Tab-separated table of C-alpha atoms in Angstrom:
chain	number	residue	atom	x	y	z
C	1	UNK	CA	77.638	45.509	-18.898
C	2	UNK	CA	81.346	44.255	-18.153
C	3	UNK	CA	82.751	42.016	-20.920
C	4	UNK	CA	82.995	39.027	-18.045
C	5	UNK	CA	78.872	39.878	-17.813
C	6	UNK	CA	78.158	40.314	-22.046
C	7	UNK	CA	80.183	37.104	-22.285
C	8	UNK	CA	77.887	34.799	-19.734
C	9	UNK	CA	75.302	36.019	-20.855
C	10	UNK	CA	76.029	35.663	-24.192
C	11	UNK	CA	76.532	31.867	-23.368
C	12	UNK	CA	73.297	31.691	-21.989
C	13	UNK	CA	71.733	32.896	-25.238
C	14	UNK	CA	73.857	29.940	-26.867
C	15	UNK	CA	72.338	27.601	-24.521
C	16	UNK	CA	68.682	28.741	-25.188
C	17	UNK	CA	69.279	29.248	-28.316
C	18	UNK	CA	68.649	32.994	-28.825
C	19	UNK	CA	70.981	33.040	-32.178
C	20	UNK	CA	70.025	37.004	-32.354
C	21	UNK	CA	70.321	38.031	-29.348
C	22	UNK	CA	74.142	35.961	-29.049
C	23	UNK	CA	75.883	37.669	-32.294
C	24	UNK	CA	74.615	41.224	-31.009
C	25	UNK	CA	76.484	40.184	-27.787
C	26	UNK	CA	79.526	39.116	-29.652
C	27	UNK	CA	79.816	41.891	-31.956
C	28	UNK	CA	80.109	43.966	-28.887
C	29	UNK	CA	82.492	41.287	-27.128
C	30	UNK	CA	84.996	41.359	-30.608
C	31	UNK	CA	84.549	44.951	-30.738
C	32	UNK	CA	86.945	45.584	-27.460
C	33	UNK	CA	90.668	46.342	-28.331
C	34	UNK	CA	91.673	44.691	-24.827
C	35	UNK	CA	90.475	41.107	-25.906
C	36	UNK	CA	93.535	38.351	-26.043
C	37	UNK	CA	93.593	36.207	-28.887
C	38	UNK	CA	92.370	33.162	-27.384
C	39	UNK	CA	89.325	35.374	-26.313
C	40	UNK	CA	88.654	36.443	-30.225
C	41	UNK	CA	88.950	33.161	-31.139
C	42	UNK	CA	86.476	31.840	-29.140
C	43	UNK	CA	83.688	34.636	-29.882
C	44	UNK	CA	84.561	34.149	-33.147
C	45	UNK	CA	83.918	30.299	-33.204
C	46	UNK	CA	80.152	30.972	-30.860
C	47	UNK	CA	79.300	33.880	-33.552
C	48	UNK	CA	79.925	31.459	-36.192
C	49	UNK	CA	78.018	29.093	-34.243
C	50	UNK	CA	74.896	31.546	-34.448
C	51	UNK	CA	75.691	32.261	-37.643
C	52	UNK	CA	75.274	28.578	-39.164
C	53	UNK	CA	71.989	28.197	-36.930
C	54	UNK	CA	70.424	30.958	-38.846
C	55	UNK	CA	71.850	29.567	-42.439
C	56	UNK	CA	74.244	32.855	-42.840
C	57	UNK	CA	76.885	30.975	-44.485
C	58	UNK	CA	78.478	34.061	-45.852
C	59	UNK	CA	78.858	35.313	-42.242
C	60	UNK	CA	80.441	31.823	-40.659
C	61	UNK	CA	82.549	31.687	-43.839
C	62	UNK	CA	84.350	34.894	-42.574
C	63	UNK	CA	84.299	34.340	-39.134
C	64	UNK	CA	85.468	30.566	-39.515
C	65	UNK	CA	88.340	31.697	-42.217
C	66	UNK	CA	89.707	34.659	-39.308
C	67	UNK	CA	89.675	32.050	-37.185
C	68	UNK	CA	92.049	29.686	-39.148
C	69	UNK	CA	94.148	32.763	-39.505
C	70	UNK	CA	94.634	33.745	-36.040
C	71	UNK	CA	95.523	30.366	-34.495
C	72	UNK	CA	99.015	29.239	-34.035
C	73	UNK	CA	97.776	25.794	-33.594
C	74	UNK	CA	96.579	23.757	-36.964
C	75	UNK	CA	95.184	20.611	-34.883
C	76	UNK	CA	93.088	22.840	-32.228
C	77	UNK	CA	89.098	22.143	-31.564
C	78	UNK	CA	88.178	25.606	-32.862
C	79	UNK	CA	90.701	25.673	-36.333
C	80	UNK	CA	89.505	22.020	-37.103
C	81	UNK	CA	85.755	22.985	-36.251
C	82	UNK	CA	86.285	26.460	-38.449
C	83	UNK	CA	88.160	24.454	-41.396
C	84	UNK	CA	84.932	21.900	-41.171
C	85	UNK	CA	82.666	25.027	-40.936
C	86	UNK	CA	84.528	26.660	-44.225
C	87	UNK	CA	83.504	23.962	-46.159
C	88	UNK	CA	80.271	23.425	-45.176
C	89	UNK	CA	79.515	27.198	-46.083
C	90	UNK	CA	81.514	27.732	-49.163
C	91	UNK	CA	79.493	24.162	-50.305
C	92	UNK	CA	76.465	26.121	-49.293
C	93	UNK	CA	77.116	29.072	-51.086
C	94	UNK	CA	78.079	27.231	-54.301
C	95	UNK	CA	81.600	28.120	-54.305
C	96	UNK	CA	82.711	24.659	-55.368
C	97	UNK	CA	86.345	25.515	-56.535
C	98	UNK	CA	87.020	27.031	-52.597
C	99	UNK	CA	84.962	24.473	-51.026
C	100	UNK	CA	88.036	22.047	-52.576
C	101	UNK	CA	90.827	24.302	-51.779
C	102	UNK	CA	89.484	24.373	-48.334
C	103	UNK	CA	89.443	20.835	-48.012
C	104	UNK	CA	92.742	20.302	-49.284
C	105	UNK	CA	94.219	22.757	-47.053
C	106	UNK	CA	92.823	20.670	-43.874
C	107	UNK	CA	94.019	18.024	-45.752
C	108	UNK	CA	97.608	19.337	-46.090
C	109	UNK	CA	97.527	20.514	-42.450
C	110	UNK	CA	96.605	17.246	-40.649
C	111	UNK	CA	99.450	15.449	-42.323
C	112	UNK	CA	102.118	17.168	-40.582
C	113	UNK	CA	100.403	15.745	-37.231
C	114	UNK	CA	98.192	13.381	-36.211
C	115	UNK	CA	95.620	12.074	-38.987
C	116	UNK	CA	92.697	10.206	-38.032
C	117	UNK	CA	92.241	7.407	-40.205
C	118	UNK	CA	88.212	8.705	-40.527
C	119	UNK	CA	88.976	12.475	-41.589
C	120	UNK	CA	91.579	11.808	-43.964
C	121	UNK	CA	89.910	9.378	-46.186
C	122	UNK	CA	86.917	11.556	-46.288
C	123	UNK	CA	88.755	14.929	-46.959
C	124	UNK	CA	90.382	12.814	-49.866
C	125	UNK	CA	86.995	11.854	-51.108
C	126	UNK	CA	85.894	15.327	-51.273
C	127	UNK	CA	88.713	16.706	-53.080
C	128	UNK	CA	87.185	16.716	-56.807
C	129	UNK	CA	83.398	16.012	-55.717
C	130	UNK	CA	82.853	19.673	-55.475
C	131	UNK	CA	83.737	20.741	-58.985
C	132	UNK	CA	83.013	17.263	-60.937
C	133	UNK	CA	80.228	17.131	-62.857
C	134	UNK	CA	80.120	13.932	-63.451
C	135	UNK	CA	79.368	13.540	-59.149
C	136	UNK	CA	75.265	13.788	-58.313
C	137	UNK	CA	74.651	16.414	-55.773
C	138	UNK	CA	73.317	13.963	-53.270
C	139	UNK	CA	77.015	11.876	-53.197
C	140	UNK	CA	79.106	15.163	-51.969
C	141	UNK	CA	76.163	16.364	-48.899
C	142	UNK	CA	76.386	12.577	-47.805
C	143	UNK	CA	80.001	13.278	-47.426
C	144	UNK	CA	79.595	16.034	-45.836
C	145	UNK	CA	76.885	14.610	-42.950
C	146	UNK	CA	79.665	11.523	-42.693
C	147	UNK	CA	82.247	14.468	-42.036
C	148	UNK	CA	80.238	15.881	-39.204
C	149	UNK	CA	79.887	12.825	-37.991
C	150	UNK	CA	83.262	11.755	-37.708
C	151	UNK	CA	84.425	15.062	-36.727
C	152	UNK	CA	82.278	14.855	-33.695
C	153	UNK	CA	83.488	11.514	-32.881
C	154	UNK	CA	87.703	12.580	-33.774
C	155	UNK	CA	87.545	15.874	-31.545
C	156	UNK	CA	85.746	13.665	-28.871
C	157	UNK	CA	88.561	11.403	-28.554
C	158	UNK	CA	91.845	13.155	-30.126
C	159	UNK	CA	91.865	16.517	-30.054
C	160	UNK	CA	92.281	19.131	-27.064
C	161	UNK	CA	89.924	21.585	-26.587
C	162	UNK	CA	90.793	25.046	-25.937
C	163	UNK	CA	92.361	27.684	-24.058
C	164	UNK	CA	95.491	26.004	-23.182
C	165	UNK	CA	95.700	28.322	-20.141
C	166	UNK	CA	92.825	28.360	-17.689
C	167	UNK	CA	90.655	31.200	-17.170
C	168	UNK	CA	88.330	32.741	-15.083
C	169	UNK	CA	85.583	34.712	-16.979
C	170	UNK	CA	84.068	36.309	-14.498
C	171	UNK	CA	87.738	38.191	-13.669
C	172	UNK	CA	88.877	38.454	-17.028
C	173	UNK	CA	92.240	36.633	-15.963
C	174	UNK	CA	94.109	33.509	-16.941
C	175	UNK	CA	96.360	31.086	-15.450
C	176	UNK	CA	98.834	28.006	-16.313
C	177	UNK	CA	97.079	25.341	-14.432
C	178	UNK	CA	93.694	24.499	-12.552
C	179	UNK	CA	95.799	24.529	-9.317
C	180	UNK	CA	96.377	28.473	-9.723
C	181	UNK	CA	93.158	28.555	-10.623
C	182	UNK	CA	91.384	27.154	-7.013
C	183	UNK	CA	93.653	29.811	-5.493
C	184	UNK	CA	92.134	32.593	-7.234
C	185	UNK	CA	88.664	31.238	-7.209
C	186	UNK	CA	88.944	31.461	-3.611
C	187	UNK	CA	89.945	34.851	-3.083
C	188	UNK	CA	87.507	37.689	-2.200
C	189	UNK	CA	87.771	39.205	-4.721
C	190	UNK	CA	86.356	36.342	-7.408
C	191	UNK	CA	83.887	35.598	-4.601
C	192	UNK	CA	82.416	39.481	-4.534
C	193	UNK	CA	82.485	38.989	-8.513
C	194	UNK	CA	80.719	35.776	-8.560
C	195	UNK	CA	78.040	36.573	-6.417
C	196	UNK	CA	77.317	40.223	-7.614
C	197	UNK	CA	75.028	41.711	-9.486
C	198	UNK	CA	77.315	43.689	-11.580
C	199	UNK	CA	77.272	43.793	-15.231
C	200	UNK	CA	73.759	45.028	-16.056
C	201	UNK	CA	72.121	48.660	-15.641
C	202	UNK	CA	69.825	48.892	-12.868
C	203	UNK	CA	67.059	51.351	-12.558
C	204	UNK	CA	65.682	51.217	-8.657
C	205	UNK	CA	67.321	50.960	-5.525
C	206	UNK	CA	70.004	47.418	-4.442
C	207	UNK	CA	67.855	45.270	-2.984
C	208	UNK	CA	68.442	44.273	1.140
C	209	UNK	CA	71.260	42.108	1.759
C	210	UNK	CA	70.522	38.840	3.099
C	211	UNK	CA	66.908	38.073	1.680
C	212	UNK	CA	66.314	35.211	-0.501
C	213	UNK	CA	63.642	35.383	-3.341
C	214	UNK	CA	60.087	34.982	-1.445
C	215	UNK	CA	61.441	37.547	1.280
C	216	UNK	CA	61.383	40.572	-0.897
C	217	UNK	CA	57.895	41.985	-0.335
C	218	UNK	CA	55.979	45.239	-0.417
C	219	UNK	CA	56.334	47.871	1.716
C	220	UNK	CA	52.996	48.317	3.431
C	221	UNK	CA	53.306	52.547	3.751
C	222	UNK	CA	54.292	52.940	0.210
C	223	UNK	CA	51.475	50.711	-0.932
C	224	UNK	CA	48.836	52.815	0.906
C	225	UNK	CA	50.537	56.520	1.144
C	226	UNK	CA	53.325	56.382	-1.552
C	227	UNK	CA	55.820	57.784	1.283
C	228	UNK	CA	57.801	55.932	3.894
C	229	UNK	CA	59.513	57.329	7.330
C	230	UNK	CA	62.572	54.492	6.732
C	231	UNK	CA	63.228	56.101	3.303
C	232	UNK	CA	65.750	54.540	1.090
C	233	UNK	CA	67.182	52.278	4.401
C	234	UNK	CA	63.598	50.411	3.879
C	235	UNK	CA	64.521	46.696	3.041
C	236	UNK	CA	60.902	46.595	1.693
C	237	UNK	CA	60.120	47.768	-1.899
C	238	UNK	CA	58.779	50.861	-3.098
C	239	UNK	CA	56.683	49.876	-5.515
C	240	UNK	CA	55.522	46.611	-8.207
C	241	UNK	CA	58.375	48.284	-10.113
C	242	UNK	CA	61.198	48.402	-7.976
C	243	UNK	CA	59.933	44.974	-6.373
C	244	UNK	CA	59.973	42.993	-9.750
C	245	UNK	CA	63.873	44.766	-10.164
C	246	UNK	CA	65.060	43.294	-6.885
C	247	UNK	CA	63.347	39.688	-8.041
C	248	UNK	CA	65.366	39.760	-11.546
C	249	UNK	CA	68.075	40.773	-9.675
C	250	UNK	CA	68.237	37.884	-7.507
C	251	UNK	CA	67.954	35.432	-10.370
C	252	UNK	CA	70.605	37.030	-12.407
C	253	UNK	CA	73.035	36.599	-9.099
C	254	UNK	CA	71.220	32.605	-8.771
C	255	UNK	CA	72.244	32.635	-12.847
C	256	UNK	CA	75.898	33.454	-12.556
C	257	UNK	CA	76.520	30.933	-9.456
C	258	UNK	CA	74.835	28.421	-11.177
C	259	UNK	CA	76.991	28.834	-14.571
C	260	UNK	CA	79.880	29.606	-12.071
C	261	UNK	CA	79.189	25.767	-10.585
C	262	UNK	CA	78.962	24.574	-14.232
C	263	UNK	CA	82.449	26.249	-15.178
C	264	UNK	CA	83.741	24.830	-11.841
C	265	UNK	CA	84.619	28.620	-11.173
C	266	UNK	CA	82.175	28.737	-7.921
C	267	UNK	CA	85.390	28.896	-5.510
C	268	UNK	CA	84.619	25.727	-3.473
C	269	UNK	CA	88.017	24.710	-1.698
C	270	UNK	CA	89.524	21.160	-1.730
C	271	UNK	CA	88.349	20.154	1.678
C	272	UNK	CA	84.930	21.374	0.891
C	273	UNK	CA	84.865	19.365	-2.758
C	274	UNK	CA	85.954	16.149	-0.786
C	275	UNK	CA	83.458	16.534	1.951
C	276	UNK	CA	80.301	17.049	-0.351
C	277	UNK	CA	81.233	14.020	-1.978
C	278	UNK	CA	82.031	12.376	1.368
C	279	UNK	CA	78.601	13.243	2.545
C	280	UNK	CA	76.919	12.038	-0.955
C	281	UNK	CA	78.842	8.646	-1.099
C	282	UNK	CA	76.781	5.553	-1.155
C	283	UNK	CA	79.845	4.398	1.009
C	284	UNK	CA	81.639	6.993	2.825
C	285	UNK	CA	84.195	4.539	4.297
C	286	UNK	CA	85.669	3.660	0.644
C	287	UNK	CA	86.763	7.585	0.648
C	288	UNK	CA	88.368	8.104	3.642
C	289	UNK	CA	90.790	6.108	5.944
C	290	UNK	CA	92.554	6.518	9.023
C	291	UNK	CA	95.954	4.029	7.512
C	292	UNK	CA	96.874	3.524	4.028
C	293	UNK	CA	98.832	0.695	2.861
C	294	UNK	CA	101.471	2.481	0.515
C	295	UNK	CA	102.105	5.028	2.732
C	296	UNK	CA	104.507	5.761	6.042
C	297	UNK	CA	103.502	8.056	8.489
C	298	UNK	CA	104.995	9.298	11.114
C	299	UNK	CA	103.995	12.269	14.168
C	300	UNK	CA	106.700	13.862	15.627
C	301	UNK	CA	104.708	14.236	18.965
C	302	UNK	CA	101.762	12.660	20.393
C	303	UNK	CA	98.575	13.614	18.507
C	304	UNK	CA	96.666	14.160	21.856
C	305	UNK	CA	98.380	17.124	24.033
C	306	UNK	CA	97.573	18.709	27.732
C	307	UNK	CA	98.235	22.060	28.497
C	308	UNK	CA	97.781	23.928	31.972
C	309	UNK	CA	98.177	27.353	30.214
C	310	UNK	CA	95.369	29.564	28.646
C	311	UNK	CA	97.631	30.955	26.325
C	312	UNK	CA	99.111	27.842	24.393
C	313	UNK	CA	101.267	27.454	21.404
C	314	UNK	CA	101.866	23.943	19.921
C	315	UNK	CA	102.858	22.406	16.648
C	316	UNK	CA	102.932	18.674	15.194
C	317	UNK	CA	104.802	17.805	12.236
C	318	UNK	CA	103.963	14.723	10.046
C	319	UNK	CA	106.563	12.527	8.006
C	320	UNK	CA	104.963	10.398	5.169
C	321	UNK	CA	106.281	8.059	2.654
C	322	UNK	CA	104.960	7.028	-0.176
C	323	UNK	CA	105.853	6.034	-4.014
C	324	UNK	CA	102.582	7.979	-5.054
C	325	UNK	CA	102.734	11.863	-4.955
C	326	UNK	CA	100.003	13.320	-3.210
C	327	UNK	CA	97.277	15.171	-4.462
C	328	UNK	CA	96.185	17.417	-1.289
C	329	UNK	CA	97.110	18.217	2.311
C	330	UNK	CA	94.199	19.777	3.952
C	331	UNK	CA	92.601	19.915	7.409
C	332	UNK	CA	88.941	18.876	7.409
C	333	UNK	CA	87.168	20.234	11.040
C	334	UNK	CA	85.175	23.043	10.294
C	335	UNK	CA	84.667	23.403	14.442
C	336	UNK	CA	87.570	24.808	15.301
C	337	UNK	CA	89.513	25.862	12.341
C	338	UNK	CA	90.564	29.050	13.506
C	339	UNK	CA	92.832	27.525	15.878
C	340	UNK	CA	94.967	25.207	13.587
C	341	UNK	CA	96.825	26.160	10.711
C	342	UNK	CA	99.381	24.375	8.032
C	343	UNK	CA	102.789	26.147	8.819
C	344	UNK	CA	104.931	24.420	6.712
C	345	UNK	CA	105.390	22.101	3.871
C	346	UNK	CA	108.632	20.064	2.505
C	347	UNK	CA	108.444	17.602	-0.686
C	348	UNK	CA	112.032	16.112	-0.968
C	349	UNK	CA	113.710	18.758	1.473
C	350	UNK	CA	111.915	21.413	-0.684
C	351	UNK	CA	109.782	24.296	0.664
C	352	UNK	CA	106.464	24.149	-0.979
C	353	UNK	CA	104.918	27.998	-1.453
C	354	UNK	CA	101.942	28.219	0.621
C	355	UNK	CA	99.159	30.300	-0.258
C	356	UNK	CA	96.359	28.973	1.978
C	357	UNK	CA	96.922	27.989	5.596
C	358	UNK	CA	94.356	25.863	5.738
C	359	UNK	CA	94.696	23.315	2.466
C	360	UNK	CA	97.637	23.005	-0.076
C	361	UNK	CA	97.266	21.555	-3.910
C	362	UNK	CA	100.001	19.957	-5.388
C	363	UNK	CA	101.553	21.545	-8.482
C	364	UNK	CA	103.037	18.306	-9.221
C	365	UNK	CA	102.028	15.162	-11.562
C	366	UNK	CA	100.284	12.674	-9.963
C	367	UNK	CA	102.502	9.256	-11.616
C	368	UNK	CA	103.803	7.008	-9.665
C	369	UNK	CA	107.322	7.607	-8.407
C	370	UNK	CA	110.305	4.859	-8.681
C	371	UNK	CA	111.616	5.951	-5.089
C	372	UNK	CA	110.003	6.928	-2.164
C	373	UNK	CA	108.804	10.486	-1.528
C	374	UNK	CA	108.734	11.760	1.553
C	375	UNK	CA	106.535	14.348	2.813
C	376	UNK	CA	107.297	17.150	6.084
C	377	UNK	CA	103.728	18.971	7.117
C	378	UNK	CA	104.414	21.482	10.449
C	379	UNK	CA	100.690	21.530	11.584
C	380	UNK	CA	100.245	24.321	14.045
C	381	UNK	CA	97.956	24.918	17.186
C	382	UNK	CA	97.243	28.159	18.919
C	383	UNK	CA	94.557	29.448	21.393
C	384	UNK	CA	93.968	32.431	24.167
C	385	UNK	CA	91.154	30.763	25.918
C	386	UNK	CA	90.467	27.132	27.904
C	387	UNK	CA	88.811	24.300	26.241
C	388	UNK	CA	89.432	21.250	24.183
C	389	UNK	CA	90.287	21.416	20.785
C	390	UNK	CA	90.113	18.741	18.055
């Protein structure tokens, strides 16, 4: 199984709770000398996870300190969770005196940046309660449940969570922004990755290409003779064995689009994104208009051309204004697509790098501008047959 594979699926153990079956998946994930740190860091904070579930408190005490130690960044979701973590277990396994020094660490650590005016008052109640015996028992775990309630509530609201780069699982790479991201998520090669069955040992033969669950089905000559003339071309199964393989195999594919979807890692371009949600609007005409009121446009040529000549090359280029920058430039007809292409983009007399011909994602904030922007788009038309063309 590839570490993109052991690491879904150890997610989906998280998610149906299989504590067991999640650290064994982990252990193996933390085991490989090619993991980044942001990578350990996270297995380490869904082992710990597992760990706490099961009451291991020795366990998440390790993990959770190793965390605190790799991170760079005091204030992140997983160092605050791991400090909150640290206490919890050291409490638990009636190490008082570090239970303290763990709190006034966290304590020490938020003041240099932001403190929410919850935490700090309770980490400041805490500091003595462990190790005074003059506190009942019942005072310092009420503190603790107010903690973890607060905590929830703080990281909610104040804290980021991690990576700070964006990554794609499945490919085992990472990038600076989401934009990067759509790019990649729309290459073949994520798409092959995505929708493969790759990642767990298979016994019988692939299944047929093309068949959804209910059209995998028995093949009639192997039932009754045990041989078949089509031999391993047969896109029927040879056997309850091999038949129930190409059924799990289906559903682990269905498994990794669907978590895909979840991680919004499925690949769907811009233009498909605003469609679905074009075609799901309780009013489609609040999404999409022909004029906007902050913005200039301008068509260097009429929109609607005639040509005599089979072979025909033309291109349109669009001047807009606005204060706002855009978000997207994308053509929307699915008909004929192949015919129309985005040649060029200019923001401000600047050449914008084009890596799809067909939709382009600005790299750029989306705050209002004090001056007017103005836009260049070269939208290109070409054809070797007759016919009309929208």
């Amino acid at each position: 199984m590839t570490p993109a594979a052991m690491d879904l699926q150890a997610q989906e153990y998280l998610k149906q709770k299989n504590w067991v079956q999640a650290i064994d998946l982990y252990n193996k994930l933390l085991a490989n000398k090619h993991n980044t740190i942001e990578q350990v860091i996270s297995y380490l904070t869904d082992r710990a996870e597992c760990f706490l579930e099961l009451q291991n408190h020795h366990c998440v005490m390790v993990d959770s300190k190793n965390v605190i130690k790799l991170s760079s960044d005091h204030n992140s979701y997983n160092v605050c969770l791991a400090r909150k973590r640290l206490i919890h277990s050291l409490y638990s396994l009636k190490r008082y005196a570090e239970a303290d020094m763990a709190a006034k660490d966290w304590l020490i650590n938020l003041q240099e940046l932001y403190i929410s005016k919850d935490i700090k008052p309770l980490l400041e109640s805490l500091l003595g309660n462990f190790i005074n015996a003059t506190n009942t028992k019942q005072k310092t775990i009420n503190l603790l449940k107010i903690l973890d309630t607060n905590f929830s509530a703080y990281t909610t609201t104040k804290l980021d969570r991690p990576p700070s780069l964006v990554s794609c699982i499945y490919c085992n790479v990472s990038f600076v922004d989401k934009s990067e991201l759509r790019v990649h998520c729309q290459t073949e090669t994520h798409e092959m990755m995505i929708m493969s069955d790759d990642g767990r040992d298979w016994f019988w033969r692939p299944p047929p290409r093309g068949f959804k669950f209910d059209d995998y089905l028995l093949c009639d000559n192997w039932k009754e003779t045990a041989s078949c003339r089509y031999g391993t071309q047969c896109v029927q199964a040879h056997g309850e064995e091999e038949l129930a393989e190409w059924k799990e195999r289906f559903r682990y594919r269905e498994m990794k689009i669907q978590r895909a979807r979840e991680k919004e890692l499925f690949g769907k371009s811009y233009t498909e994104e605003l469609l679905e949600k074009w075609s799901q609007s309780p009013n489609p005409n609040t999404m999409m208009h022909d004029k906007i009121e902050y913005v200039d446009d301008h068509c260097s040529c009429p929109l609607a051309v005639t040509v005599s000549s089979k072979n025909s090359h033309h291109e349109w280029t669009f001047s807009l204004k606005t204060q706002k920058h855009l978000k997207a430039i994308a053509l929307l007809q699915d008909t004929h697509r192949n015919h129309f292409f985005l040649s060029s983009i200019f923001v401000k007399n600047c050449k914008m790098d084009l890596k799809n011909d067909q939709e382009w994602i600005s790299p750029l904030m989306y705050q209002e501008s004090v001056v007017p922007i103005e836009y260049k788009i070269t939208v290109v038309f070409g054809t070797g047959i007759f016919g009309t063309f929208r």
